[in-house]
PDB file of C-alpha atoms in Angstrom:
ATOM      1  CA  GLY A   1      83.186  71.557 117.043  1.00 50.00           C
ATOM      2  CA  TYR A   2      79.953  73.877 116.489  1.00 55.00           C
ATOM      3  CA  GLY A   3      76.994  72.157 117.768  1.00 54.00           C
ATOM      4  CA  ASN A   4      79.131  68.966 118.555  1.00 66.00           C
ATOM      5  CA  PRO A   5      80.302  69.639 122.085  1.00 66.00           C
ATOM      6  CA  PRO A   6      81.965  66.581 123.464  1.00 71.00           C
ATOM      7  CA  LYS A   7      79.927  64.693 126.089  1.00 80.00           C
ATOM      8  CA  THR A   8      83.438  63.922 128.757  1.00 86.00           C
ATOM      9  CA  GLN A   9      86.536  65.612 129.226  1.00 86.00           C
ATOM     10  CA  GLU A  10      88.196  62.229 127.869  1.00 89.00           C
ATOM     11  CA  GLU A  11      86.519  62.773 124.814  1.00 88.00           C
ATOM     12  CA  TYR A  12      87.644  66.585 124.752  1.00 85.00           C
ATOM     13  CA  PHE A  13      91.228  65.733 125.117  1.00 89.00           C
ATOM     14  CA  THR A  14      91.100  63.096 123.139  1.00 91.00           C
ATOM     15  CA  ARG A  15      90.000  65.044 120.241  1.00 88.00           C
ATOM     16  CA  LEU A  16      92.187  68.080 121.127  1.00 88.00           C
ATOM     17  CA  ARG A  17      95.459  65.828 121.241  1.00 90.00           C
ATOM     18  CA  GLY A  18      94.179  64.225 117.665  1.00 91.00           C
ATOM     19  CA  LEU A  19      93.825  67.932 116.015  1.00 88.00           C
ATOM     20  CA  THR A  20      96.963  69.090 117.598  1.00 89.00           C
ATOM     21  CA  LEU A  21      99.306  66.285 116.432  1.00 88.00           C
ATOM     22  CA  ALA A  22      97.872  66.264 112.903  1.00 89.00           C
ATOM     23  CA  LEU A  23      98.996  70.119 112.867  1.00 87.00           C
ATOM     24  CA  LEU A  24     102.412  69.741 114.529  1.00 87.00           C
ATOM     25  CA  ASP A  25     103.409  66.521 112.291  1.00 88.00           C
ATOM     26  CA  ASN A  26     102.807  68.713 108.893  1.00 85.00           C
ATOM     27  CA  PRO A  27     106.145  70.254 108.570  1.00 81.00           C
ATOM     28  CA  ASN A  28     104.594  72.969 106.509  1.00 78.00           C
ATOM     29  CA  HIS A  29     102.773  74.457 109.509  1.00 77.00           C
ATOM     30  CA  PHE A  30     104.602  76.468 111.951  1.00 71.00           C
ATOM     31  CA  GLY A  31     101.985  77.239 114.314  1.00 72.00           C
ATOM     32  CA  PHE A  32      98.055  77.224 115.023  1.00 76.00           C
ATOM     33  CA  VAL A  33      95.750  79.327 117.020  1.00 80.00           C
ATOM     34  CA  TYR A  34      92.800  78.106 119.140  1.00 76.00           C
ATOM     35  CA  THR A  35      90.063  80.587 119.170  1.00 79.00           C
ATOM     36  CA  GLN A  36      86.838  81.235 120.627  1.00 79.00           C
ATOM     37  CA  LEU A  37      88.094  80.167 123.982  1.00 85.00           C
ATOM     38  CA  THR A  38      84.957  81.178 125.803  1.00 88.00           C
ATOM     39  CA  ASP A  39      80.966  79.590 125.412  1.00 86.00           C
ATOM     40  CA  VAL A  40      78.974  82.026 123.293  1.00 85.00           C
ATOM     41  CA  GLU A  41      75.545  82.008 123.496  1.00 80.00           C
ATOM     42  CA  GLN A  42      74.464  78.581 122.190  1.00 77.00           C
ATOM     43  CA  GLU A  43      77.807  77.519 121.279  1.00 79.00           C
ATOM     44  CA  LYS A  44      79.087  75.578 124.478  1.00 76.00           C
ATOM     45  CA  ASN A  45      82.613  74.569 123.018  1.00 74.00           C
ATOM     46  CA  GLY A  46      84.857  76.736 125.052  1.00 80.00           C
ATOM     47  CA  VAL A  47      87.209  75.891 127.553  1.00 84.00           C
ATOM     48  CA  TYR A  48      85.717  78.351 129.702  1.00 88.00           C
ATOM     49  CA  THR A  49      82.023  78.877 130.590  1.00 89.00           C
ATOM     50  CA  TYR A  50      80.411  82.095 129.641  1.00 86.00           C
ATOM     51  CA  ASP A  51      81.351  83.980 132.968  1.00 88.00           C
ATOM     52  CA  ARG A  52      84.924  82.961 132.007  1.00 89.00           C
ATOM     53  CA  LYS A  53      85.390  79.799 134.627  1.00 91.00           C
ATOM     54  CA  PRO A  54      87.938  77.297 133.449  1.00 90.00           C
ATOM     55  CA  LYS A  55      86.443  74.116 132.785  1.00 86.00           C
ATOM     56  CA  PHE A  56      89.357  71.884 132.591  1.00 87.00           C
ATOM     57  CA  GLU A  57      93.079  72.051 134.474  1.00 88.00           C
ATOM     58  CA  ALA A  58      95.739  74.238 132.523  1.00 86.00           C
ATOM     59  CA  ARG A  59      98.207  71.554 132.561  1.00 90.00           C
ATOM     60  CA  LEU A  60      96.301  69.500 130.629  1.00 90.00           C
ATOM     61  CA  PHE A  61      96.362  71.934 127.701  1.00 88.00           C
ATOM     62  CA  ARG A  62     100.431  72.534 128.281  1.00 89.00           C
ATOM     63  CA  GLU A  63     100.773  68.773 127.912  1.00 90.00           C
ATOM     64  CA  ILE A  64      99.295  68.721 124.407  1.00 89.00           C
ATOM     65  CA  PHE A  65     100.334  71.932 122.906  1.00 86.00           C
ATOM     66  CA  GLY A  66     104.044  71.515 124.499  1.00 87.00           C
ATOM     67  CA  ALA A  67     104.579  68.734 121.778  1.00 86.00           C
ATOM     68  CA  ARG A  68     107.502  69.674 119.331  1.00 85.00           C
ATOM     69  CA  ALA A  69     106.417  70.588 115.760  1.00 86.00           C
ATOM     70  CA  ALA A  70     107.951  68.663 112.851  1.00 84.00           C
ATOM     71  CA  TYR A  71     109.512  71.753 111.966  1.00 78.00           C
ATOM     72  CA  GLU A  72     111.334  71.802 115.186  1.00 81.00           C
ATOM     73  CA  GLN A  73     112.696  68.280 114.627  1.00 80.00           C
ATOM     74  CA  ALA A  74     114.140  67.834 111.357  1.00 75.00           C
ATOM     75  CA  GLU A  75     116.027  70.430 109.045  1.00 73.00           C
ATOM     76  CA  PHE A  76     114.301  70.901 105.765  1.00 67.00           C
ATOM     77  CA  PRO A  77     116.112  72.227 102.847  1.00 66.00           C
ATOM     78  CA  ALA A  78     115.669  75.856 101.838  1.00 69.00           C
ATOM     79  CA  TRP A  79     113.685  76.426  98.880  1.00 67.00           C
ATOM     80  CA  GLN A  80     115.622  77.547  95.761  1.00 71.00           C
ATOM     81  CA  PRO A  81     114.408  79.393  93.039  1.00 70.00           C
ATOM     82  CA  ALA A  82     114.957  78.224  89.504  1.00 72.00           C
ATOM     83  CA  MET A  83     117.563  79.911  87.573  1.00 68.00           C
ATOM     84  CA  ASP A  84     116.400  81.752  84.541  1.00 78.00           C
ATOM     85  CA  ASP A  85     119.028  82.065  81.781  1.00 87.00           C
ATOM     86  CA  TRP A  86     117.121  84.562  79.600  1.00 92.00           C
ATOM     87  CA  ARG A  87     119.138  87.693  78.952  1.00 93.00           C
ATOM     88  CA  VAL A  88     117.539  91.054  78.155  1.00 94.00           C
ATOM     89  CA  LEU A  89     118.328  92.384  74.921  1.00 95.00           C
ATOM     90  CA  VAL A  90     116.049  95.160  75.205  1.00 96.00           C
ATOM     91  CA  GLY A  91     114.562  96.399  78.563  1.00 95.00           C
ATOM     92  CA  SER A  92     111.078  97.630  79.298  1.00 96.00           C
ATOM     93  CA  ALA A  93     110.205 100.157  81.674  1.00 94.00           C
ATOM     94  CA  VAL A  94     110.071  97.533  84.330  1.00 91.00           C
ATOM     95  CA  ASP A  95     113.900  96.755  83.690  1.00 88.00           C
ATOM     96  CA  ALA A  96     115.231 100.276  83.643  1.00 76.00           C
ATOM     97  CA  ASP A  97     114.895 103.822  82.187  1.00 69.00           C
ATOM     98  CA  HIS A  98     115.668 103.112  78.629  1.00 84.00           C
ATOM     99  CA  GLU A  99     115.323 105.822  75.880  1.00 95.00           C
ATOM    100  CA  TRP A 100     113.848 105.497  72.647  1.00 98.00           C
ATOM    101  CA  ASP A 101     114.006 107.626  69.446  1.00 98.00           C
ATOM    102  CA  MET A 102     110.349 108.403  69.239  1.00 99.00           C
ATOM    103  CA  LEU A 103     108.225 109.894  66.321  1.00 98.00           C
ATOM    104  CA  LEU A 104     104.402 110.773  66.560  1.00 98.00           C
ATOM    105  CA  THR A 105     104.207 111.110  62.492  1.00 97.00           C
ATOM    106  CA  PRO A 106     105.653 108.586  60.007  1.00 96.00           C
ATOM    107  CA  PRO A 107     109.207 108.740  59.936  1.00 96.00           C
ATOM    108  CA  ALA A 108     111.234 109.046  56.304  1.00 89.00           C
ATOM    109  CA  HIS A 109     111.622 106.428  53.714  1.00 86.00           C
ATOM    110  CA  GLU A 110     113.061 102.927  54.991  1.00 90.00           C
ATOM    111  CA  TRP A 111     112.356 103.930  58.200  1.00 97.00           C
ATOM    112  CA  THR A 112     111.978 100.102  59.575  1.00 97.00           C
ATOM    113  CA  ASN A 113     115.867 100.021  59.351  1.00 96.00           C
ATOM    114  CA  GLY A 114     116.125 102.762  62.143  1.00 97.00           C
ATOM    115  CA  PHE A 115     115.458 106.285  62.324  1.00 98.00           C
ATOM    116  CA  LYS A 116     116.095 109.290  64.525  1.00 97.00           C
ATOM    117  CA  GLY A 117     113.453 111.207  66.808  1.00 98.00           C
ATOM    118  CA  GLU A 118     112.780 112.856  70.111  1.00 98.00           C
ATOM    119  CA  ARG A 119     114.444 111.058  72.847  1.00 98.00           C
ATOM    120  CA  ALA A 120     112.088 109.541  75.531  1.00 98.00           C
ATOM    121  CA  LYS A 121     111.860 106.779  77.908  1.00 96.00           C
ATOM    122  CA  GLY A 122     109.268 104.211  78.020  1.00 95.00           C
ATOM    123  CA  GLY A 123     106.554 102.886  78.459  1.00 95.00           C
ATOM    124  CA  PHE A 124     104.322 105.326  76.421  1.00 98.00           C
ATOM    125  CA  GLY A 125     100.770 106.021  76.192  1.00 98.00           C
ATOM    126  CA  ARG A 126      97.499 107.177  78.351  1.00 97.00           C
ATOM    127  CA  LYS A 127      95.934 104.113  80.112  1.00 97.00           C
ATOM    128  CA  ASP A 128      93.926 103.844  83.582  1.00 96.00           C
ATOM    129  CA  GLY A 129      95.742 101.535  85.951  1.00 94.00           C
ATOM    130  CA  PHE A 130      99.040 101.913  84.279  1.00 95.00           C
ATOM    131  CA  GLU A 131     100.094 105.289  85.073  1.00 95.00           C
ATOM    132  CA  ASP A 132     102.934 104.058  87.246  1.00 93.00           C
ATOM    133  CA  LEU A 133     104.811 102.410  84.059  1.00 94.00           C
ATOM    134  CA  ILE A 134     104.072 105.491  81.749  1.00 96.00           C
ATOM    135  CA  ARG A 135     107.402 107.606  81.591  1.00 96.00           C
ATOM    136  CA  THR A 136     106.356 109.261  78.592  1.00 97.00           C
ATOM    137  CA  PRO A 137     102.597 110.599  77.472  1.00 98.00           C
ATOM    138  CA  TRP A 138     101.128 109.266  74.114  1.00 98.00           C
ATOM    139  CA  THR A 139      97.764 110.529  73.316  1.00 98.00           C
ATOM    140  CA  THR A 140      97.805 110.881  69.372  1.00 98.00           C
ATOM    141  CA  ALA A 141      96.721 108.164  66.831  1.00 98.00           C
ATOM    142  CA  ASP A 142     100.194 106.774  66.038  1.00 98.00           C
ATOM    143  CA  ILE A 143     103.577 106.452  67.856  1.00 99.00           C
ATOM    144  CA  TYR A 144     106.930 105.182  66.114  1.00 99.00           C
ATOM    145  CA  LEU A 145     110.143 104.007  68.258  1.00 99.00           C
ATOM    146  CA  SER A 146     113.384 103.010  67.208  1.00 99.00           C
ATOM    147  CA  ARG A 147     116.031 102.082  69.637  1.00 98.00           C
ATOM    148  CA  SER A 148     119.747 100.326  69.049  1.00 98.00           C
ATOM    149  CA  PHE A 149     120.937  97.393  71.296  1.00 97.00           C
ATOM    150  CA  GLU A 150     123.951  94.831  71.301  1.00 96.00           C
ATOM    151  CA  VAL A 151     124.121  91.300  70.848  1.00 96.00           C
ATOM    152  CA  THR A 152     127.525  89.258  71.606  1.00 93.00           C
ATOM    153  CA  SER A 153     126.291  86.187  70.389  1.00 90.00           C
ATOM    154  CA  ALA A 154     123.187  85.664  68.325  1.00 87.00           C
ATOM    155  CA  PRO A 155     120.615  83.403  70.825  1.00 93.00           C
ATOM    156  CA  ALA A 156     118.970  80.254  70.083  1.00 93.00           C
ATOM    157  CA  ALA A 157     115.868  81.414  71.123  1.00 95.00           C
ATOM    158  CA  ALA A 158     114.195  84.778  71.608  1.00 96.00           C
ATOM    159  CA  ARG A 159     111.093  86.006  73.281  1.00 97.00           C
ATOM    160  CA  LEU A 160     108.941  89.320  72.739  1.00 98.00           C
ATOM    161  CA  VAL A 161     107.357  90.466  76.056  1.00 97.00           C
ATOM    162  CA  ILE A 162     105.000  93.118  75.030  1.00 98.00           C
ATOM    163  CA  HIS A 163     102.029  95.227  76.503  1.00 98.00           C
ATOM    164  CA  TYR A 164     100.410  96.791  73.457  1.00 98.00           C
ATOM    165  CA  ASP A 165      97.109  98.820  73.171  1.00 96.00           C
ATOM    166  CA  ASN A 166      96.300  98.534  70.320  1.00 94.00           C
ATOM    167  CA  ALA A 167      97.802  97.538  66.714  1.00 97.00           C
ATOM    168  CA  THR A 168     101.321  97.100  66.747  1.00 98.00           C
ATOM    169  CA  LYS A 169     104.261  95.709  64.541  1.00 98.00           C
ATOM    170  CA  VAL A 170     107.462  95.246  65.745  1.00 98.00           C
ATOM    171  CA  TRP A 171     110.890  95.246  63.003  1.00 98.00           C
ATOM    172  CA  ILE A 172     114.282  94.014  64.010  1.00 98.00           C
ATOM    173  CA  ASN A 173     117.015  95.243  61.609  1.00 98.00           C
ATOM    174  CA  GLY A 174     114.198  96.150  59.047  1.00 97.00           C
ATOM    175  CA  LYS A 175     112.502  92.463  59.047  1.00 97.00           C
ATOM    176  CA  LEU A 176     108.980  92.438  60.651  1.00 98.00           C
ATOM    177  CA  VAL A 177     109.158  89.986  63.715  1.00 97.00           C
ATOM    178  CA  TRP A 178     105.951  90.394  65.421  1.00 98.00           C
ATOM    179  CA  GLU A 179     102.450  91.511  64.529  1.00 98.00           C
ATOM    180  CA  SER A 180      99.567  92.174  66.749  1.00 97.00           C
ATOM    181  CA  PRO A 181      96.519  89.890  65.816  1.00 95.00           C
ATOM    182  CA  ALA A 182      93.887  92.085  64.077  1.00 94.00           C
ATOM    183  CA  GLY A 183      91.658  94.075  66.554  1.00 94.00           C
ATOM    184  CA  ALA A 184      93.846  92.836  69.411  1.00 96.00           C
ATOM    185  CA  TRP A 185      95.187  94.476  72.470  1.00 96.00           C
ATOM    186  CA  ASN A 186      96.219  93.516  76.141  1.00 97.00           C
ATOM    187  CA  ASP A 187      96.248  94.761  79.619  1.00 96.00           C
ATOM    188  CA  GLY A 188      99.829  93.562  80.644  1.00 95.00           C
ATOM    189  CA  TYR A 189     103.209  92.304  79.657  1.00 96.00           C
ATOM    190  CA  GLN A 190     102.634  89.113  77.828  1.00 97.00           C
ATOM    191  CA  ALA A 191     105.212  86.667  76.362  1.00 97.00           C
ATOM    192  CA  PHE A 192     105.821  85.634  72.651  1.00 98.00           C
ATOM    193  CA  GLU A 193     108.153  83.332  71.213  1.00 97.00           C
ATOM    194  CA  LEU A 194     110.176  84.462  68.167  1.00 96.00           C
ATOM    195  CA  ASN A 195     110.282  81.585  65.498  1.00 93.00           C
ATOM    196  CA  ALA A 196     113.446  81.012  63.559  1.00 94.00           C
ATOM    197  CA  ALA A 197     112.916  83.382  60.792  1.00 90.00           C
ATOM    198  CA  ALA A 198     112.309  86.182  63.125  1.00 92.00           C
ATOM    199  CA  ARG A 199     115.664  85.037  65.457  1.00 93.00           C
ATOM    200  CA  ALA A 200     117.398  85.185  62.131  1.00 95.00           C
ATOM    201  CA  ALA A 201     117.003  88.739  61.926  1.00 96.00           C
ATOM    202  CA  LEU A 202     119.473  89.139  65.236  1.00 96.00           C
ATOM    203  CA  LYS A 203     122.915  89.788  64.332  1.00 95.00           C
ATOM    204  CA  ASP A 204     126.049  89.728  66.412  1.00 95.00           C
ATOM    205  CA  GLY A 205     127.006  93.199  67.328  1.00 96.00           C
ATOM    206  CA  THR A 206     124.610  96.450  66.607  1.00 97.00           C
ATOM    207  CA  ASN A 207     121.027  95.877  66.216  1.00 97.00           C
ATOM    208  CA  THR A 208     117.974  97.957  65.776  1.00 98.00           C
ATOM    209  CA  ILE A 209     114.572  97.322  66.953  1.00 98.00           C
ATOM    210  CA  VAL A 210     111.592  99.600  65.455  1.00 99.00           C
ATOM    211  CA  VAL A 211     108.053  99.562  66.881  1.00 99.00           C
ATOM    212  CA  HIS A 212     104.871 101.313  65.262  1.00 99.00           C
ATOM    213  CA  CYS A 213     101.818 101.097  67.442  1.00 99.00           C
ATOM    214  CA  HIS A 214      98.256 102.390  66.303  1.00 98.00           C
ATOM    215  CA  GLN A 215      95.590 103.464  68.603  1.00 96.00           C
ATOM    216  CA  ASP A 216      91.668 103.263  67.469  1.00 91.00           C
ATOM    217  CA  SER A 217      90.256 104.160  70.957  1.00 91.00           C
ATOM    218  CA  GLY A 218      90.080 103.993  74.612  1.00 94.00           C
ATOM    219  CA  GLY A 219      93.037 103.690  76.501  1.00 96.00           C
ATOM    220  CA  GLN A 220      96.776 103.196  74.567  1.00 98.00           C
ATOM    221  CA  PHE A 221      99.941 102.158  75.773  1.00 98.00           C
ATOM    222  CA  ILE A 222     103.132 100.562  74.460  1.00 98.00           C
ATOM    223  CA  ASP A 223     106.143  99.028  75.978  1.00 98.00           C
ATOM    224  CA  LEU A 224     108.368  95.904  75.511  1.00 97.00           C
ATOM    225  CA  ALA A 225     111.576  93.993  76.288  1.00 96.00           C
ATOM    226  CA  LEU A 226     112.963  91.702  73.935  1.00 97.00           C
ATOM    227  CA  LEU A 227     114.935  88.399  75.520  1.00 96.00           C
ATOM    228  CA  GLY A 228     117.414  85.905  74.372  1.00 95.00           C
ATOM    229  CA  ARG A 229     119.046  82.738  75.323  1.00 92.00           C
TER     230      ARG A 229
END
């Protein structure tokens, strides 16, 4: 190594063989690279001199580097990803181009049960760094979103995955199931488990999810997914 060249050829190849076998015996290593083959200025640990003359016979390297690696001598099971049994009940912009009913002014009476508006795709907003997720520009103070979705069997667990900026409330079938903490916002899709009371809002058949997001200052964005299992 640096500043500690071997004193003899035997010492050099003993160290080289030990290092090489340690690398080859690791089944997670697929190869290695021997760098700095030549002496460089004050570093005299190359296998060639500064003027490119070999210090050792090439066959001595072949005997060491020709050893078979552990990966070549045994079969290792292929990694299998864990199966995720969450079902997408309501998809976000990263799932597909789903359309929402959108309003930029407060809807009519009892709007938390759903309403009709301009059809638009999520995500919604104006936020630096997230332009690829914005399907519909939103630059006003408020946005109201409504969408219907189907549930074949009410899930035992439900999760809201939401990117909100900033103050946001979410209703399912007219029941408030999630509200962002006061003054909070995030910069990416974040998962929140829905409690039993919130899950109880879901029913077999057609459901409606409604979202209200209010913007104070800075960037603004809203998009979400609802998962169940």
